[in-house]
């Protein structure tokens, strides 16, 4: 009889917890969809909208640490491409938080571009010297070699 009562309590607990687990996967799915949407905006060159979308993701707790780092990186790159005044800060903050990220090399490249565009050629050269040319993303190598 005691075992039967325990079984009923466990069954009730499982039924009561089902919505919680369902919400978790639904929340994960929404985060994943929002991340894909932000990436899509970025690829289409809609940097202001993409930056906003990535900023929203950064402000929300992302379960996947790589996705969190990617969101910070892409928000910073959008800021750089839009020539926003906070671009350098965002790139530096990304490098401080995620120095081992696969995007670190390109973050130095974008820091160099930010300084170059501002006419700070000496400081830009210092940032460009931190870039490993073999790891420059496709489509940016000619620009890197030119500068």
Tab-separated table of C-alpha atoms in Angstrom:
chain	number	residue	atom	x	y	z
A	1	UNK	CA	0.000	0.000	0.000
A	2	UNK	CA	2.829	2.409	0.881
A	3	UNK	CA	4.540	1.632	-2.455
A	4	UNK	CA	1.327	2.313	-4.342
A	5	UNK	CA	0.935	5.682	-2.580
A	6	UNK	CA	4.532	6.617	-3.486
A	7	UNK	CA	3.901	5.644	-7.088
A	8	UNK	CA	0.820	7.917	-7.220
A	9	UNK	CA	2.785	10.828	-5.692
A	10	UNK	CA	5.557	10.359	-8.285
A	11	UNK	CA	3.024	10.187	-11.121
A	12	UNK	CA	1.321	13.384	-9.951
A	13	UNK	CA	4.690	15.137	-9.633
A	14	UNK	CA	5.652	14.090	-13.168
A	15	UNK	CA	2.370	15.369	-14.585
A	16	UNK	CA	2.785	18.649	-12.695
A	17	UNK	CA	6.366	19.094	-13.970
A	18	UNK	CA	5.552	18.383	-17.629
A	19	UNK	CA	4.644	22.004	-18.454
A	20	UNK	CA	7.909	23.205	-16.915
A	21	UNK	CA	9.970	20.928	-19.149
A	22	UNK	CA	7.800	21.828	-22.124
A	23	UNK	CA	8.387	25.515	-21.493
A	24	UNK	CA	12.132	24.965	-21.307
A	25	UNK	CA	12.303	23.392	-24.746
A	26	UNK	CA	9.934	26.035	-26.075
A	27	UNK	CA	12.178	28.746	-24.615
A	28	UNK	CA	15.235	27.084	-26.159
A	29	UNK	CA	13.451	26.889	-29.503
A	30	UNK	CA	12.549	30.588	-29.314
A	31	UNK	CA	16.169	31.489	-28.499
A	32	UNK	CA	17.428	29.351	-31.372
A	33	UNK	CA	14.916	30.901	-33.773
A	34	UNK	CA	15.837	34.426	-32.592
A	35	UNK	CA	19.531	33.633	-33.087
A	36	UNK	CA	18.935	32.322	-36.618
A	37	UNK	CA	16.858	35.425	-37.396
A	38	UNK	CA	19.650	37.711	-36.143
A	39	UNK	CA	22.220	35.810	-38.231
A	40	UNK	CA	19.977	36.094	-41.275
A	41	UNK	CA	19.662	39.864	-40.817
A	42	UNK	CA	23.452	40.085	-40.484
A	43	UNK	CA	24.055	38.067	-43.671
A	44	UNK	CA	21.615	40.323	-45.537
A	45	UNK	CA	23.554	43.413	-44.431
A	46	UNK	CA	20.749	44.719	-42.226
A	47	UNK	CA	23.214	45.613	-39.516
A	48	UNK	CA	21.037	47.913	-37.400
A	49	UNK	CA	18.272	45.315	-37.123
A	50	UNK	CA	20.807	42.524	-36.615
A	51	UNK	CA	22.595	44.475	-33.894
A	52	UNK	CA	19.318	45.002	-32.060
A	53	UNK	CA	18.447	41.314	-32.381
A	54	UNK	CA	21.866	40.235	-31.101
A	55	UNK	CA	21.665	42.746	-28.240
A	56	UNK	CA	18.317	41.259	-27.203
A	57	UNK	CA	19.909	37.805	-27.230
A	58	UNK	CA	22.882	39.024	-25.172
A	59	UNK	CA	20.485	40.474	-22.592
A	60	UNK	CA	18.661	37.153	-22.310
A	61	UNK	CA	20.340	34.132	-20.761
A	62	UNK	CA	21.577	31.891	-23.566
A	63	UNK	CA	22.204	28.294	-22.555
A	64	UNK	CA	24.909	27.692	-25.157
A	65	UNK	CA	28.123	29.575	-24.235
A	66	UNK	CA	29.278	29.603	-27.878
A	67	UNK	CA	26.013	31.216	-28.970
A	68	UNK	CA	26.402	33.810	-26.196
A	69	UNK	CA	29.922	34.642	-27.430
A	70	UNK	CA	28.723	34.742	-31.033
A	71	UNK	CA	25.896	37.136	-30.123
A	72	UNK	CA	28.341	39.532	-28.409
A	73	UNK	CA	30.724	39.289	-31.384
A	74	UNK	CA	28.121	39.892	-34.083
A	75	UNK	CA	26.565	42.791	-32.150
A	76	UNK	CA	30.044	44.365	-31.976
A	77	UNK	CA	30.713	43.786	-35.685
A	78	UNK	CA	27.345	45.318	-36.579
A	79	UNK	CA	28.290	48.362	-34.534
A	80	UNK	CA	31.618	48.568	-36.390
A	81	UNK	CA	29.973	48.226	-39.805
A	82	UNK	CA	27.474	50.951	-38.864
A	83	UNK	CA	30.396	53.097	-37.678
A	84	UNK	CA	28.752	53.557	-34.296
A	85	UNK	CA	30.739	55.309	-31.606
A	86	UNK	CA	30.587	52.272	-29.332
A	87	UNK	CA	32.139	49.862	-31.854
A	88	UNK	CA	35.615	49.923	-30.351
A	89	UNK	CA	34.262	49.421	-26.838
A	90	UNK	CA	32.098	46.506	-27.979
A	91	UNK	CA	35.002	44.826	-29.785
A	92	UNK	CA	37.326	45.303	-26.810
A	93	UNK	CA	34.668	43.946	-24.454
A	94	UNK	CA	34.195	40.905	-26.683
A	95	UNK	CA	37.943	40.233	-26.625
A	96	UNK	CA	38.035	40.690	-22.849
A	97	UNK	CA	35.152	38.283	-22.275
A	98	UNK	CA	36.006	35.720	-24.962
A	99	UNK	CA	39.764	35.893	-25.702
A	100	UNK	CA	39.822	32.255	-26.856
A	101	UNK	CA	36.864	32.590	-29.226
A	102	UNK	CA	37.240	31.545	-32.825
A	103	UNK	CA	36.164	35.116	-33.661
A	104	UNK	CA	39.007	36.796	-31.730
A	105	UNK	CA	41.199	37.086	-34.816
A	106	UNK	CA	38.493	38.874	-36.773
A	107	UNK	CA	37.685	41.082	-33.769
A	108	UNK	CA	41.260	42.433	-33.973
A	109	UNK	CA	40.732	42.959	-37.692
A	110	UNK	CA	37.544	44.956	-37.051
A	111	UNK	CA	39.275	46.952	-34.314
A	112	UNK	CA	41.944	47.807	-36.863
A	113	UNK	CA	39.266	48.855	-39.358
A	114	UNK	CA	37.600	51.063	-36.759
A	115	UNK	CA	40.873	52.835	-36.013
A	116	UNK	CA	41.797	53.020	-39.714
A	117	UNK	CA	38.449	54.595	-40.587
A	118	UNK	CA	39.017	57.172	-37.834
A	119	UNK	CA	42.410	58.063	-39.315
A	120	UNK	CA	44.398	56.482	-36.459
A	121	UNK	CA	46.695	54.578	-38.795
A	122	UNK	CA	49.432	53.845	-36.272
A	123	UNK	CA	47.001	52.335	-33.771
A	124	UNK	CA	45.230	50.497	-36.590
A	125	UNK	CA	48.550	48.939	-37.614
A	126	UNK	CA	49.062	47.696	-34.037
A	127	UNK	CA	45.678	45.933	-34.178
A	128	UNK	CA	46.325	44.563	-37.668
A	129	UNK	CA	49.633	43.131	-36.422
A	130	UNK	CA	47.619	40.967	-33.992
A	131	UNK	CA	45.689	39.395	-36.868
A	132	UNK	CA	46.734	35.998	-38.180
A	133	UNK	CA	46.293	36.362	-41.938
A	134	UNK	CA	45.689	32.627	-42.331
A	135	UNK	CA	42.577	32.994	-40.156
A	136	UNK	CA	41.077	36.045	-41.867
A	137	UNK	CA	37.550	35.198	-42.969
A	138	UNK	CA	36.747	34.666	-46.616
A	139	UNK	CA	36.144	37.931	-48.441
A	140	UNK	CA	38.272	40.056	-46.110
A	141	UNK	CA	41.776	38.955	-47.042
A	142	UNK	CA	42.205	41.462	-49.890
A	143	UNK	CA	41.044	44.265	-47.624
A	144	UNK	CA	43.433	43.139	-44.898
A	145	UNK	CA	46.398	42.923	-47.268
A	146	UNK	CA	45.594	46.358	-48.689
A	147	UNK	CA	45.511	48.023	-45.287
